[in-house]
PDB file of C-alpha atoms and ligand atoms in Angstrom:
ATOM      1  CA  MET H 237      -0.050  -0.072   0.034  1.00  0.00           C
ATOM      2  CA  MET H 238       1.337   3.465  -0.942  1.00  0.00           C
ATOM      3  CA  GLU H 239       1.657   6.193   1.543  1.00  0.00           C
ATOM      4  CA  LYS H 240      -1.636   7.964   2.206  1.00  0.00           C
ATOM      5  CA  THR H 241      -1.947  11.834   2.537  1.00  0.00           C
ATOM      6  CA  ALA H 242      -3.204  13.449   5.770  1.00  0.00           C
ATOM      7  CA  TRP H 243      -6.970  13.752   6.112  1.00  0.00           C
ATOM      8  CA  HIS H 244      -8.456  16.782   4.415  1.00  0.00           C
ATOM      9  CA  SER H 245     -11.719  18.341   5.757  1.00  0.00           C
ATOM     10  CA  ALA H 246     -14.727  20.001   4.122  1.00  0.00           C
ATOM     11  CA  HIS H 247     -17.738  21.499   5.751  1.00  0.00           C
ATOM     12  CA  GLY H 248     -21.247  20.405   5.283  1.00  0.00           C
ATOM     13  CA  LYS H 249     -23.834  23.214   5.323  1.00  0.00           C
ATOM     14  CA  VAL H 250     -27.318  24.188   6.481  1.00  0.00           C
ATOM     15  CA  ILE H 251     -29.295  26.820   4.545  1.00  0.00           C
ATOM     16  CA  LEU H 252     -31.155  28.917   7.243  1.00  0.00           C
ATOM     17  CA  PHE H 253     -32.952  30.997   4.677  1.00  0.00           C
ATOM     18  CA  GLY H 254     -33.051  31.144   0.962  1.00  0.00           C
ATOM     19  CA  GLU H 255     -32.903  27.609  -0.672  1.00  0.00           C
ATOM     20  CA  HIS H 256     -34.259  27.592  -4.194  1.00  0.00           C
ATOM     21  CA  ALA H 257     -34.695  31.375  -4.128  1.00  0.00           C
ATOM     22  CA  VAL H 258     -30.920  31.704  -4.330  1.00  0.00           C
ATOM     23  CA  VAL H 259     -30.825  29.987  -7.581  1.00  0.00           C
ATOM     24  CA  TYR H 260     -32.730  32.978  -8.923  1.00  0.00           C
ATOM     25  CA  GLY H 261     -30.652  35.604  -7.350  1.00  0.00           C
ATOM     26  CA  ALA H 262     -32.073  35.984  -3.865  1.00  0.00           C
ATOM     27  CA  THR H 263     -29.737  36.273  -0.865  1.00  0.00           C
ATOM     28  CA  ALA H 264     -29.378  33.156   1.214  1.00  0.00           C
ATOM     29  CA  LEU H 265     -28.114  32.800   4.759  1.00  0.00           C
ATOM     30  CA  ALA H 266     -26.217  29.583   5.432  1.00  0.00           C
ATOM     31  CA  ALA H 267     -23.771  28.073   7.874  1.00  0.00           C
ATOM     32  CA  GLY H 268     -21.019  25.495   7.642  1.00  0.00           C
ATOM     33  CA  ILE H 269     -21.043  22.279   9.577  1.00  0.00           C
ATOM     34  CA  PRO H 270     -17.418  21.894  10.533  1.00  0.00           C
ATOM     35  CA  ASP H 271     -15.505  18.808   9.703  1.00  0.00           C
ATOM     36  CA  ALA H 272     -18.682  17.154   8.268  1.00  0.00           C
ATOM     37  CA  LEU H 273     -16.503  15.108   5.887  1.00  0.00           C
ATOM     38  CA  ARG H 274     -12.856  14.423   5.261  1.00  0.00           C
ATOM     39  CA  ALA H 275     -10.750  12.644   2.503  1.00  0.00           C
ATOM     40  CA  ARG H 276      -7.375  11.242   2.045  1.00  0.00           C
ATOM     41  CA  ALA H 277      -5.662   9.960  -1.053  1.00  0.00           C
ATOM     42  CA  TRP H 278      -2.973   7.671  -2.204  1.00  0.00           C
ATOM     43  CA  ARG H 279      -1.358   6.501  -5.248  1.00  0.00           C
ATOM     44  CA  SER H 280      -1.987   2.989  -6.433  1.00  0.00           C
ATOM     45  CA  GLU H 281      -0.393   0.732  -9.018  1.00  0.00           C
ATOM     46  CA  ASP H 282      -3.404  -0.974 -10.396  1.00  0.00           C
ATOM     47  CA  GLU H 283      -6.629   0.460  -8.885  1.00  0.00           C
ATOM     48  CA  ALA H 284      -8.425   3.698  -9.080  1.00  0.00           C
ATOM     49  CA  TYR H 285     -11.429   4.099  -6.808  1.00  0.00           C
ATOM     50  CA  ILE H 286     -13.315   6.165  -4.340  1.00  0.00           C
ATOM     51  CA  SER H 287     -14.790   4.544  -1.118  1.00  0.00           C
ATOM     52  CA  ILE H 288     -17.169   6.060   1.345  1.00  0.00           C
ATOM     53  CA  PRO H 289     -17.690   3.460   3.980  1.00  0.00           C
ATOM     54  CA  ALA H 290     -20.308   5.328   5.867  1.00  0.00           C
ATOM     55  CA  TRP H 291     -22.605   5.344   2.815  1.00  0.00           C
ATOM     56  CA  SER H 292     -21.703   1.747   1.872  1.00  0.00           C
ATOM     57  CA  LEU H 293     -20.070   3.060  -1.442  1.00  0.00           C
ATOM     58  CA  LYS H 294     -17.100   2.002  -3.372  1.00  0.00           C
ATOM     59  CA  THR H 295     -16.788   2.634  -7.032  1.00  0.00           C
ATOM     60  CA  ALA H 296     -13.984   2.632  -9.599  1.00  0.00           C
ATOM     61  CA  PHE H 297     -13.246   6.054 -10.939  1.00  0.00           C
ATOM     62  CA  PHE H 298     -12.697   5.587 -14.703  1.00  0.00           C
ATOM     63  CA  GLN H 299     -15.189   2.848 -15.602  1.00  0.00           C
ATOM     64  CA  GLY H 300     -18.732   3.744 -16.492  1.00  0.00           C
ATOM     65  CA  ASP H 301     -20.289   7.062 -16.658  1.00  0.00           C
ATOM     66  CA  GLY H 302     -21.927   7.606 -13.227  1.00  0.00           C
ATOM     67  CA  LEU H 303     -21.697  11.032 -11.546  1.00  0.00           C
ATOM     68  CA  LEU H 304     -18.513  10.187  -9.507  1.00  0.00           C
ATOM     69  CA  GLN H 305     -16.831   8.900 -12.633  1.00  0.00           C
ATOM     70  CA  LYS H 306     -17.673  12.078 -14.589  1.00  0.00           C
ATOM     71  CA  MET H 307     -16.584  14.163 -11.755  1.00  0.00           C
ATOM     72  CA  PHE H 308     -13.203  12.487 -11.294  1.00  0.00           C
ATOM     73  CA  CYS H 309     -12.476  12.497 -15.130  1.00  0.00           C
ATOM     74  CA  MET H 310     -13.281  16.195 -15.111  1.00  0.00           C
ATOM     75  CA  LEU H 311     -10.989  16.891 -11.968  1.00  0.00           C
ATOM     76  CA  THR H 312      -8.201  14.763 -13.496  1.00  0.00           C
ATOM     77  CA  GLU H 313      -8.237  16.881 -16.674  1.00  0.00           C
ATOM     78  CA  LYS H 314      -8.645  20.296 -14.968  1.00  0.00           C
ATOM     79  CA  LEU H 315      -6.024  19.628 -12.400  1.00  0.00           C
ATOM     80  CA  GLN H 316      -3.783  18.157 -15.117  1.00  0.00           C
ATOM     81  CA  LEU H 317      -2.999  15.227 -12.863  1.00  0.00           C
ATOM     82  CA  PRO H 318       0.151  13.252 -14.062  1.00  0.00           C
ATOM     83  CA  SER H 319      -1.457   9.902 -13.205  1.00  0.00           C
ATOM     84  CA  ARG H 320      -4.963   8.386 -13.030  1.00  0.00           C
ATOM     85  CA  HIS H 321      -3.708   5.971 -10.548  1.00  0.00           C
ATOM     86  CA  PHE H 322      -4.977   7.105  -7.250  1.00  0.00           C
ATOM     87  CA  CYS H 323      -7.561   6.138  -4.750  1.00  0.00           C
ATOM     88  CA  ILE H 324      -9.622   8.346  -2.294  1.00  0.00           C
ATOM     89  CA  GLU H 325     -11.163   7.346   0.903  1.00  0.00           C
ATOM     90  CA  ILE H 326     -13.899   9.470   2.413  1.00  0.00           C
ATOM     91  CA  ASP H 327     -14.850   9.571   6.178  1.00  0.00           C
ATOM     92  CA  ALA H 328     -18.365  11.034   6.103  1.00  0.00           C
ATOM     93  CA  ARG H 329     -20.170  12.226   9.268  1.00  0.00           C
ATOM     94  CA  ILE H 330     -23.280  13.524   7.430  1.00  0.00           C
ATOM     95  CA  PRO H 331     -25.679  11.563   5.386  1.00  0.00           C
ATOM     96  CA  HIS H 332     -25.923  12.042   1.680  1.00  0.00           C
ATOM     97  CA  ALA H 333     -28.912  13.353  -0.285  1.00  0.00           C
ATOM     98  CA  SER H 334     -30.184  15.044   2.975  1.00  0.00           C
ATOM     99  CA  GLY H 335     -29.820  18.656   2.186  1.00  0.00           C
ATOM    100  CA  LEU H 336     -26.486  19.087   4.141  1.00  0.00           C
ATOM    101  CA  GLY H 337     -24.250  19.672   1.103  1.00  0.00           C
ATOM    102  CA  ALA H 338     -22.664  16.358   1.087  1.00  0.00           C
ATOM    103  CA  SER H 339     -21.884  16.199  -2.662  1.00  0.00           C
ATOM    104  CA  ALA H 340     -20.176  19.608  -2.475  1.00  0.00           C
ATOM    105  CA  ALA H 341     -18.275  18.315   0.557  1.00  0.00           C
ATOM    106  CA  VAL H 342     -17.214  15.179  -1.231  1.00  0.00           C
ATOM    107  CA  ALA H 343     -15.870  17.478  -3.995  1.00  0.00           C
ATOM    108  CA  VAL H 344     -13.944  19.872  -1.769  1.00  0.00           C
ATOM    109  CA  ALA H 345     -12.403  17.255   0.392  1.00  0.00           C
ATOM    110  CA  SER H 346     -11.400  15.188  -2.518  1.00  0.00           C
ATOM    111  CA  VAL H 347      -9.822  18.136  -4.392  1.00  0.00           C
ATOM    112  CA  ARG H 348      -7.897  19.122  -1.344  1.00  0.00           C
ATOM    113  CA  ALA H 349      -6.610  15.509  -0.928  1.00  0.00           C
ATOM    114  CA  LEU H 350      -5.658  15.309  -4.556  1.00  0.00           C
ATOM    115  CA  GLY H 351      -3.916  18.712  -4.269  1.00  0.00           C
ATOM    116  CA  ASP H 352      -1.856  17.343  -1.405  1.00  0.00           C
ATOM    117  CA  LEU H 353      -1.158  13.883  -3.223  1.00  0.00           C
ATOM    118  CA  PHE H 354       0.125  15.693  -6.393  1.00  0.00           C
ATOM    119  CA  ASP H 355       1.759  18.617  -4.561  1.00  0.00           C
ATOM    120  CA  LEU H 356      -0.497  21.235  -6.353  1.00  0.00           C
ATOM    121  CA  GLY H 357      -0.501  24.007  -3.736  1.00  0.00           C
ATOM    122  CA  LEU H 358      -4.269  24.717  -4.339  1.00  0.00           C
ATOM    123  CA  GLU H 359      -5.661  27.839  -2.812  1.00  0.00           C
ATOM    124  CA  ASN H 360      -9.223  27.867  -1.400  1.00  0.00           C
ATOM    125  CA  ALA H 361     -10.558  29.870  -4.377  1.00  0.00           C
ATOM    126  CA  GLU H 362      -9.315  27.156  -6.819  1.00  0.00           C
ATOM    127  CA  VAL H 363     -10.822  24.463  -4.595  1.00  0.00           C
ATOM    128  CA  ASN H 364     -14.100  26.234  -4.598  1.00  0.00           C
ATOM    129  CA  GLU H 365     -14.227  26.729  -8.314  1.00  0.00           C
ATOM    130  CA  LEU H 366     -13.475  23.082  -8.950  1.00  0.00           C
ATOM    131  CA  ALA H 367     -16.070  21.959  -6.466  1.00  0.00           C
ATOM    132  CA  PHE H 368     -18.586  24.380  -8.232  1.00  0.00           C
ATOM    133  CA  ALA H 369     -17.753  22.526 -11.574  1.00  0.00           C
ATOM    134  CA  CYS H 370     -18.478  19.183  -9.768  1.00  0.00           C
ATOM    135  CA  GLU H 371     -21.798  20.725  -8.651  1.00  0.00           C
ATOM    136  CA  VAL H 372     -22.640  21.670 -12.191  1.00  0.00           C
ATOM    137  CA  LEU H 373     -22.082  18.051 -13.192  1.00  0.00           C
ATOM    138  CA  ALA H 374     -24.318  16.847 -10.265  1.00  0.00           C
ATOM    139  CA  HIS H 375     -27.327  19.159 -10.678  1.00  0.00           C
ATOM    140  CA  GLY H 376     -26.958  21.352 -13.743  1.00  0.00           C
ATOM    141  CA  THR H 377     -27.682  24.755 -12.373  1.00  0.00           C
ATOM    142  CA  PRO H 378     -26.272  25.084  -8.857  1.00  0.00           C
ATOM    143  CA  SER H 379     -26.250  28.466  -7.159  1.00  0.00           C
ATOM    144  CA  GLY H 380     -22.721  27.768  -5.977  1.00  0.00           C
ATOM    145  CA  LEU H 381     -23.745  28.077  -2.298  1.00  0.00           C
ATOM    146  CA  ASP H 382     -22.942  24.490  -1.317  1.00  0.00           C
ATOM    147  CA  ASN H 383     -19.360  24.469  -2.675  1.00  0.00           C
ATOM    148  CA  THR H 384     -18.691  27.965  -1.196  1.00  0.00           C
ATOM    149  CA  LEU H 385     -19.870  26.781   2.248  1.00  0.00           C
ATOM    150  CA  ALA H 386     -18.107  23.371   1.941  1.00  0.00           C
ATOM    151  CA  THR H 387     -14.858  25.283   1.272  1.00  0.00           C
ATOM    152  CA  TYR H 388     -15.050  28.146   3.659  1.00  0.00           C
ATOM    153  CA  GLY H 389     -17.584  27.232   6.442  1.00  0.00           C
ATOM    154  CA  GLY H 390     -18.706  29.929   8.769  1.00  0.00           C
ATOM    155  CA  VAL H 391     -21.814  31.887   8.772  1.00  0.00           C
ATOM    156  CA  GLN H 392     -22.389  33.496   5.306  1.00  0.00           C
ATOM    157  CA  THR H 393     -24.643  35.428   3.123  1.00  0.00           C
ATOM    158  CA  TYR H 394     -24.508  34.216  -0.414  1.00  0.00           C
ATOM    159  CA  ARG H 395     -25.869  35.661  -3.659  1.00  0.00           C
ATOM    160  CA  ARG H 396     -25.278  34.789  -7.188  1.00  0.00           C
ATOM    161  CA  GLU H 397     -25.638  37.255  -9.952  1.00  0.00           C
ATOM    162  CA  GLU H 398     -24.778  37.128 -13.659  1.00  0.00           C
ATOM    163  CA  GLY H 399     -21.409  38.818 -12.793  1.00  0.00           C
ATOM    164  CA  GLY H 400     -20.472  36.226 -10.194  1.00  0.00           C
ATOM    165  CA  ALA H 401     -20.943  35.057  -6.633  1.00  0.00           C
ATOM    166  CA  TYR H 402     -20.950  37.244  -3.636  1.00  0.00           C
ATOM    167  CA  PHE H 403     -20.532  36.000  -0.196  1.00  0.00           C
ATOM    168  CA  ALA H 404     -19.677  37.508   3.085  1.00  0.00           C
ATOM    169  CA  ASP H 405     -19.177  36.474   6.712  1.00  0.00           C
ATOM    170  CA  VAL H 406     -22.051  37.328   9.046  1.00  0.00           C
ATOM    171  CA  THR H 407     -21.002  38.388  12.592  1.00  0.00           C
ATOM    172  CA  LEU H 408     -23.355  36.980  15.003  1.00  0.00           C
ATOM    173  CA  ALA H 409     -23.919  39.073  18.174  1.00  0.00           C
ATOM    174  CA  ARG H 410     -23.849  35.693  20.140  1.00  0.00           C
ATOM    175  CA  PRO H 411     -23.528  32.120  19.232  1.00  0.00           C
ATOM    176  CA  PHE H 412     -26.642  29.796  19.142  1.00  0.00           C
ATOM    177  CA  GLN H 413     -27.536  26.185  18.596  1.00  0.00           C
ATOM    178  CA  LEU H 414     -29.849  24.586  16.158  1.00  0.00           C
ATOM    179  CA  ILE H 415     -31.118  21.015  15.794  1.00  0.00           C
ATOM    180  CA  VAL H 416     -30.761  19.300  12.382  1.00  0.00           C
ATOM    181  CA  ALA H 417     -33.286  16.415  12.231  1.00  0.00           C
ATOM    182  CA  GLN H 418     -33.434  13.820   9.479  1.00  0.00           C
ATOM    183  CA  SER H 419     -36.912  13.379   7.800  1.00  0.00           C
ATOM    184  CA  GLY H 420     -35.928   9.801   6.883  1.00  0.00           C
ATOM    185  CA  LYS H 421     -36.642  10.433   3.114  1.00  0.00           C
ATOM    186  CA  LYS H 422     -33.717  11.024   0.706  1.00  0.00           C
ATOM    187  CA  GLY H 423     -34.007  14.326  -1.126  1.00  0.00           C
ATOM    188  CA  TYR H 424     -32.548  14.686  -4.682  1.00  0.00           C
ATOM    189  CA  THR H 425     -31.312  18.103  -5.555  1.00  0.00           C
ATOM    190  CA  ALA H 426     -31.294  17.934  -9.182  1.00  0.00           C
ATOM    191  CA  LYS H 427     -34.791  16.549  -9.480  1.00  0.00           C
ATOM    192  CA  THR H 428     -36.206  19.129  -7.079  1.00  0.00           C
ATOM    193  CA  VAL H 429     -34.375  22.031  -8.529  1.00  0.00           C
ATOM    194  CA  ALA H 430     -35.534  20.940 -12.029  1.00  0.00           C
ATOM    195  CA  ARG H 431     -39.188  20.678 -10.934  1.00  0.00           C
ATOM    196  CA  VAL H 432     -39.194  24.268  -9.411  1.00  0.00           C
ATOM    197  CA  ARG H 433     -37.656  25.518 -12.695  1.00  0.00           C
ATOM    198  CA  THR H 434     -40.390  23.930 -14.724  1.00  0.00           C
ATOM    199  CA  ALA H 435     -43.106  25.275 -12.481  1.00  0.00           C
ATOM    200  CA  ARG H 436     -41.569  28.795 -12.689  1.00  0.00           C
ATOM    201  CA  GLU H 437     -41.575  28.708 -16.454  1.00  0.00           C
ATOM    202  CA  ARG H 438     -45.331  28.145 -16.273  1.00  0.00           C
ATOM    203  CA  ASP H 439     -45.977  30.955 -13.829  1.00  0.00           C
ATOM    204  CA  LYS H 440     -42.982  33.227 -13.545  1.00  0.00           C
ATOM    205  CA  ALA H 441     -44.838  36.050 -11.572  1.00  0.00           C
ATOM    206  CA  ARG H 442     -46.033  33.695  -8.816  1.00  0.00           C
ATOM    207  CA  TYR H 443     -42.602  32.045  -8.363  1.00  0.00           C
ATOM    208  CA  ASP H 444     -40.671  35.294  -8.473  1.00  0.00           C
ATOM    209  CA  ASN H 445     -43.080  36.693  -5.861  1.00  0.00           C
ATOM    210  CA  ILE H 446     -42.317  33.822  -3.595  1.00  0.00           C
ATOM    211  CA  PHE H 447     -38.484  34.108  -4.183  1.00  0.00           C
ATOM    212  CA  GLY H 448     -38.827  37.785  -3.253  1.00  0.00           C
ATOM    213  CA  ARG H 449     -40.617  37.160  -0.098  1.00  0.00           C
ATOM    214  CA  ILE H 450     -37.990  34.484   0.996  1.00  0.00           C
ATOM    215  CA  ASP H 451     -35.268  36.996   0.140  1.00  0.00           C
ATOM    216  CA  GLU H 452     -36.949  39.450   2.449  1.00  0.00           C
ATOM    217  CA  LEU H 453     -37.099  36.857   5.318  1.00  0.00           C
ATOM    218  CA  GLY H 454     -33.398  36.099   4.802  1.00  0.00           C
ATOM    219  CA  ARG H 455     -32.627  39.865   5.253  1.00  0.00           C
ATOM    220  CA  ARG H 456     -34.758  40.177   8.321  1.00  0.00           C
ATOM    221  CA  ALA H 457     -33.058  37.161   9.769  1.00  0.00           C
ATOM    222  CA  ILE H 458     -29.531  38.589   9.069  1.00  0.00           C
ATOM    223  CA  ASP H 459     -30.439  41.739  10.779  1.00  0.00           C
ATOM    224  CA  ALA H 460     -31.918  39.892  13.805  1.00  0.00           C
ATOM    225  CA  LEU H 461     -28.938  37.660  14.198  1.00  0.00           C
ATOM    226  CA  SER H 462     -26.472  40.356  13.819  1.00  0.00           C
ATOM    227  CA  GLN H 463     -28.192  42.317  16.700  1.00  0.00           C
ATOM    228  CA  GLY H 464     -28.479  39.129  18.900  1.00  0.00           C
ATOM    229  CA  HIS H 465     -32.323  38.775  18.548  1.00  0.00           C
ATOM    230  CA  ILE H 466     -32.273  34.992  18.172  1.00  0.00           C
ATOM    231  CA  ASP H 467     -35.907  34.853  19.312  1.00  0.00           C
ATOM    232  CA  ALA H 468     -36.820  36.175  15.934  1.00  0.00           C
ATOM    233  CA  LEU H 469     -35.355  33.024  14.175  1.00  0.00           C
ATOM    234  CA  GLY H 470     -38.179  30.620  15.008  1.00  0.00           C
ATOM    235  CA  PRO H 471     -41.167  32.543  13.581  1.00  0.00           C
ATOM    236  CA  LEU H 472     -38.923  33.513  10.602  1.00  0.00           C
ATOM    237  CA  PHE H 473     -38.140  29.765   9.875  1.00  0.00           C
ATOM    238  CA  SER H 474     -41.952  28.974  10.069  1.00  0.00           C
ATOM    239  CA  ASP H 475     -42.631  31.705   7.533  1.00  0.00           C
ATOM    240  CA  ASN H 476     -40.003  30.429   5.239  1.00  0.00           C
ATOM    241  CA  GLN H 477     -41.444  26.947   5.486  1.00  0.00           C
ATOM    242  CA  ARG H 478     -44.783  28.201   4.544  1.00  0.00           C
ATOM    243  CA  LEU H 479     -43.224  29.632   1.252  1.00  0.00           C
ATOM    244  CA  LEU H 480     -41.219  26.428   0.660  1.00  0.00           C
ATOM    245  CA  ARG H 481     -44.628  24.705   0.839  1.00  0.00           C
ATOM    246  CA  ASP H 482     -45.904  26.990  -1.810  1.00  0.00           C
ATOM    247  CA  LEU H 483     -42.971  26.210  -4.030  1.00  0.00           C
ATOM    248  CA  GLY H 484     -43.978  22.545  -3.682  1.00  0.00           C
ATOM    249  CA  VAL H 485     -40.727  21.282  -2.260  1.00  0.00           C
ATOM    250  CA  SER H 486     -41.959  20.066   1.263  1.00  0.00           C
ATOM    251  CA  CYS H 487     -43.342  16.463   1.762  1.00  0.00           C
ATOM    252  CA  GLU H 488     -45.174  14.348   4.282  1.00  0.00           C
ATOM    253  CA  GLU H 489     -42.013  13.157   5.978  1.00  0.00           C
ATOM    254  CA  ILE H 490     -40.651  16.721   6.438  1.00  0.00           C
ATOM    255  CA  GLU H 491     -44.096  18.022   7.716  1.00  0.00           C
ATOM    256  CA  GLN H 492     -44.220  14.969  10.264  1.00  0.00           C
ATOM    257  CA  VAL H 493     -40.869  16.002  11.809  1.00  0.00           C
ATOM    258  CA  ILE H 494     -41.898  19.724  11.806  1.00  0.00           C
ATOM    259  CA  GLY H 495     -45.309  18.796  13.511  1.00  0.00           C
ATOM    260  CA  LEU H 496     -43.380  16.783  16.166  1.00  0.00           C
ATOM    261  CA  ALA H 497     -40.915  19.503  16.790  1.00  0.00           C
ATOM    262  CA  VAL H 498     -43.626  22.345  17.025  1.00  0.00           C
ATOM    263  CA  GLY H 499     -45.739  20.117  19.208  1.00  0.00           C
ATOM    264  CA  ALA H 500     -42.722  19.617  21.615  1.00  0.00           C
ATOM    265  CA  GLY H 501     -42.340  23.337  21.827  1.00  0.00           C
ATOM    266  CA  ALA H 502     -39.928  24.461  18.995  1.00  0.00           C
ATOM    267  CA  ALA H 503     -39.943  28.057  18.250  1.00  0.00           C
ATOM    268  CA  GLY H 504     -40.117  27.208  14.604  1.00  0.00           C
ATOM    269  CA  ALA H 505     -38.888  24.749  11.998  1.00  0.00           C
ATOM    270  CA  LYS H 506     -38.227  24.405   8.264  1.00  0.00           C
ATOM    271  CA  LEU H 507     -36.780  22.166   5.780  1.00  0.00           C
ATOM    272  CA  THR H 508     -33.146  22.941   4.717  1.00  0.00           C
ATOM    273  CA  GLY H 509     -31.519  22.315   1.301  1.00  0.00           C
ATOM    274  CA  SER H 510     -33.596  21.319  -1.734  1.00  0.00           C
ATOM    275  CA  GLY H 511     -36.346  19.484   0.203  1.00  0.00           C
ATOM    276  CA  ASP H 512     -38.740  16.745  -0.879  1.00  0.00           C
ATOM    277  CA  GLY H 513     -36.985  14.775   1.862  1.00  0.00           C
ATOM    278  CA  GLY H 514     -33.683  15.528   3.616  1.00  0.00           C
ATOM    279  CA  SER H 515     -33.226  17.484   6.730  1.00  0.00           C
ATOM    280  CA  VAL H 516     -35.371  19.845   9.027  1.00  0.00           C
ATOM    281  CA  LEU H 517     -33.963  22.802  11.104  1.00  0.00           C
ATOM    282  CA  ILE H 518     -35.411  23.196  14.463  1.00  0.00           C
ATOM    283  CA  ALA H 519     -35.090  26.413  16.407  1.00  0.00           C
ATOM    284  CA  ALA H 520     -35.352  25.771  20.160  1.00  0.00           C
ATOM    285  CA  MET H 521     -34.157  28.836  22.128  1.00  0.00           C
ATOM    286  CA  ASP H 522     -32.385  27.646  25.376  1.00  0.00           C
ATOM    287  CA  GLU H 523     -30.620  24.531  26.610  1.00  0.00           C
ATOM    288  CA  ILE H 524     -33.619  23.127  28.432  1.00  0.00           C
ATOM    289  CA  ARG H 525     -35.645  23.248  25.256  1.00  0.00           C
ATOM    290  CA  LEU H 526     -32.933  21.945  23.130  1.00  0.00           C
ATOM    291  CA  SER H 527     -32.432  18.989  25.463  1.00  0.00           C
ATOM    292  CA  HIS H 528     -36.181  18.325  25.629  1.00  0.00           C
ATOM    293  CA  MET H 529     -36.417  18.532  21.730  1.00  0.00           C
ATOM    294  CA  THR H 530     -33.465  15.973  21.340  1.00  0.00           C
ATOM    295  CA  GLN H 531     -35.220  13.688  23.795  1.00  0.00           C
ATOM    296  CA  VAL H 532     -38.580  13.843  21.932  1.00  0.00           C
ATOM    297  CA  LEU H 533     -36.778  13.246  18.636  1.00  0.00           C
ATOM    298  CA  ARG H 534     -34.884  10.247  19.994  1.00  0.00           C
ATOM    299  CA  VAL H 535     -38.101   8.732  21.535  1.00  0.00           C
ATOM    300  CA  ASN H 536     -39.702   9.023  18.011  1.00  0.00           C
ATOM    301  CA  LYS H 537     -36.596   7.600  16.301  1.00  0.00           C
ATOM    302  CA  VAL H 538     -35.744  10.704  14.344  1.00  0.00           C
ATOM    303  CA  PRO H 539     -31.977  11.048  13.922  1.00  0.00           C
ATOM    304  CA  ASN H 540     -30.650  14.382  14.812  1.00  0.00           C
ATOM    305  CA  MET H 541     -27.668  16.521  15.649  1.00  0.00           C
ATOM    306  CA  ARG H 542     -26.816  19.916  16.895  1.00  0.00           C
ATOM    307  CA  VAL H 543     -25.130  22.591  14.872  1.00  0.00           C
ATOM    308  CA  CYS H 544     -23.604  25.498  16.743  1.00  0.00           C
ATOM    309  CA  LEU H 545     -23.630  28.801  14.861  1.00  0.00           C
ATOM    310  CA  GLU H 546     -20.974  31.352  15.928  1.00  0.00           C
TER     311      GLU H 546
HETATM  312  O1  PMV F 829     -30.050  19.846  -1.158  1.00  0.00           O
HETATM  313  P1  PMV F 829     -28.749  20.526  -1.198  1.00  0.00           P
HETATM  314  O2  PMV F 829     -27.876  20.347  -0.040  1.00  0.00           O
HETATM  315  O3  PMV F 829     -27.910  20.190  -2.433  1.00  0.00           O
HETATM  316  O4  PMV F 829     -29.054  22.108  -1.387  1.00  0.00           O
HETATM  317  C1  PMV F 829     -29.613  22.737  -2.619  1.00  0.00           C
HETATM  318  C2  PMV F 829     -29.919  24.054  -2.408  1.00  0.00           C
HETATM  319  C3  PMV F 829     -30.628  24.741  -3.587  1.00  0.00           C
HETATM  320  O5  PMV F 829     -30.795  26.155  -3.176  1.00  0.00           O
HETATM  321  C4  PMV F 829     -32.067  24.129  -3.639  1.00  0.00           C
HETATM  322  C5  PMV F 829     -29.970  24.555  -4.869  1.00  0.00           C
HETATM  323  C6  PMV F 829     -28.721  25.483  -5.038  1.00  0.00           C
HETATM  324  O6  PMV F 829     -27.949  25.160  -5.945  1.00  0.00           O
HETATM  325  O7  PMV F 829     -28.496  26.401  -4.265  1.00  0.00           O
END
């Protein structure tokens, strides 16, 4: 076995406000999930594969034309790698197809590991750009939010316009914790984004009005959090969720988790990511309510974790 590189991390992400709307130019507010996933690489004589044991996945890079194959062919070309004989192992602490930015995190951590293996001295801006190219392969018209958060983490506002992507750190007046619960249904970004696109083509005015209202909620949340008014978050989550329902991207499984959370005293809850499955963000304002919520979710067999925003 050849020598392996060190582990290279990437962030996962939660979108607090602005999923889908961000694809059409709205400002989103999102936060990185630190060390959600890491990758290491090594050269190999005869094999070339990626393995992600946590997702029971192992696949050869250069046979077939699945997404990972396309992604690594593209990366090999763009990075002008001197050899196609390498393997990558991913240690994933977030589930895939769950709205937590797993595909962008795989891209970012893999690019960093390959950069180390082939001594490429890649800067974050290059890592981000390559991961964006992977996201284009994965779902056609990404906003670029996932790869940006996977690369840089933190709490950020993100907006994409024709001229490029604009993102900036948000300084929170104080840190706070959120619960991220799994709906139990996988959500597939490409499919959901395409569905919203088709629906918007049929009724542009209605959809752009919804995107504008989501943008407005995001801006109010940014103001509230920068001033330390974290109590405002719950009701804003619930307002955003109503608009996501109007977009048609919620589903029964998500609504069940939201119902459970609100019934147990959550200040508000919404889906995060592309929806139609995936994860739910729950705002519960203090440690007592956070612990109670975790307990209720556990009893109801809803996998969940805490994310600290600071
Ligand atoms: O489901 P995820 O984690 O891939 O998030 C998708 C977020 C969208 O706004 C729906 C699409 C995008 O490219 O921003």
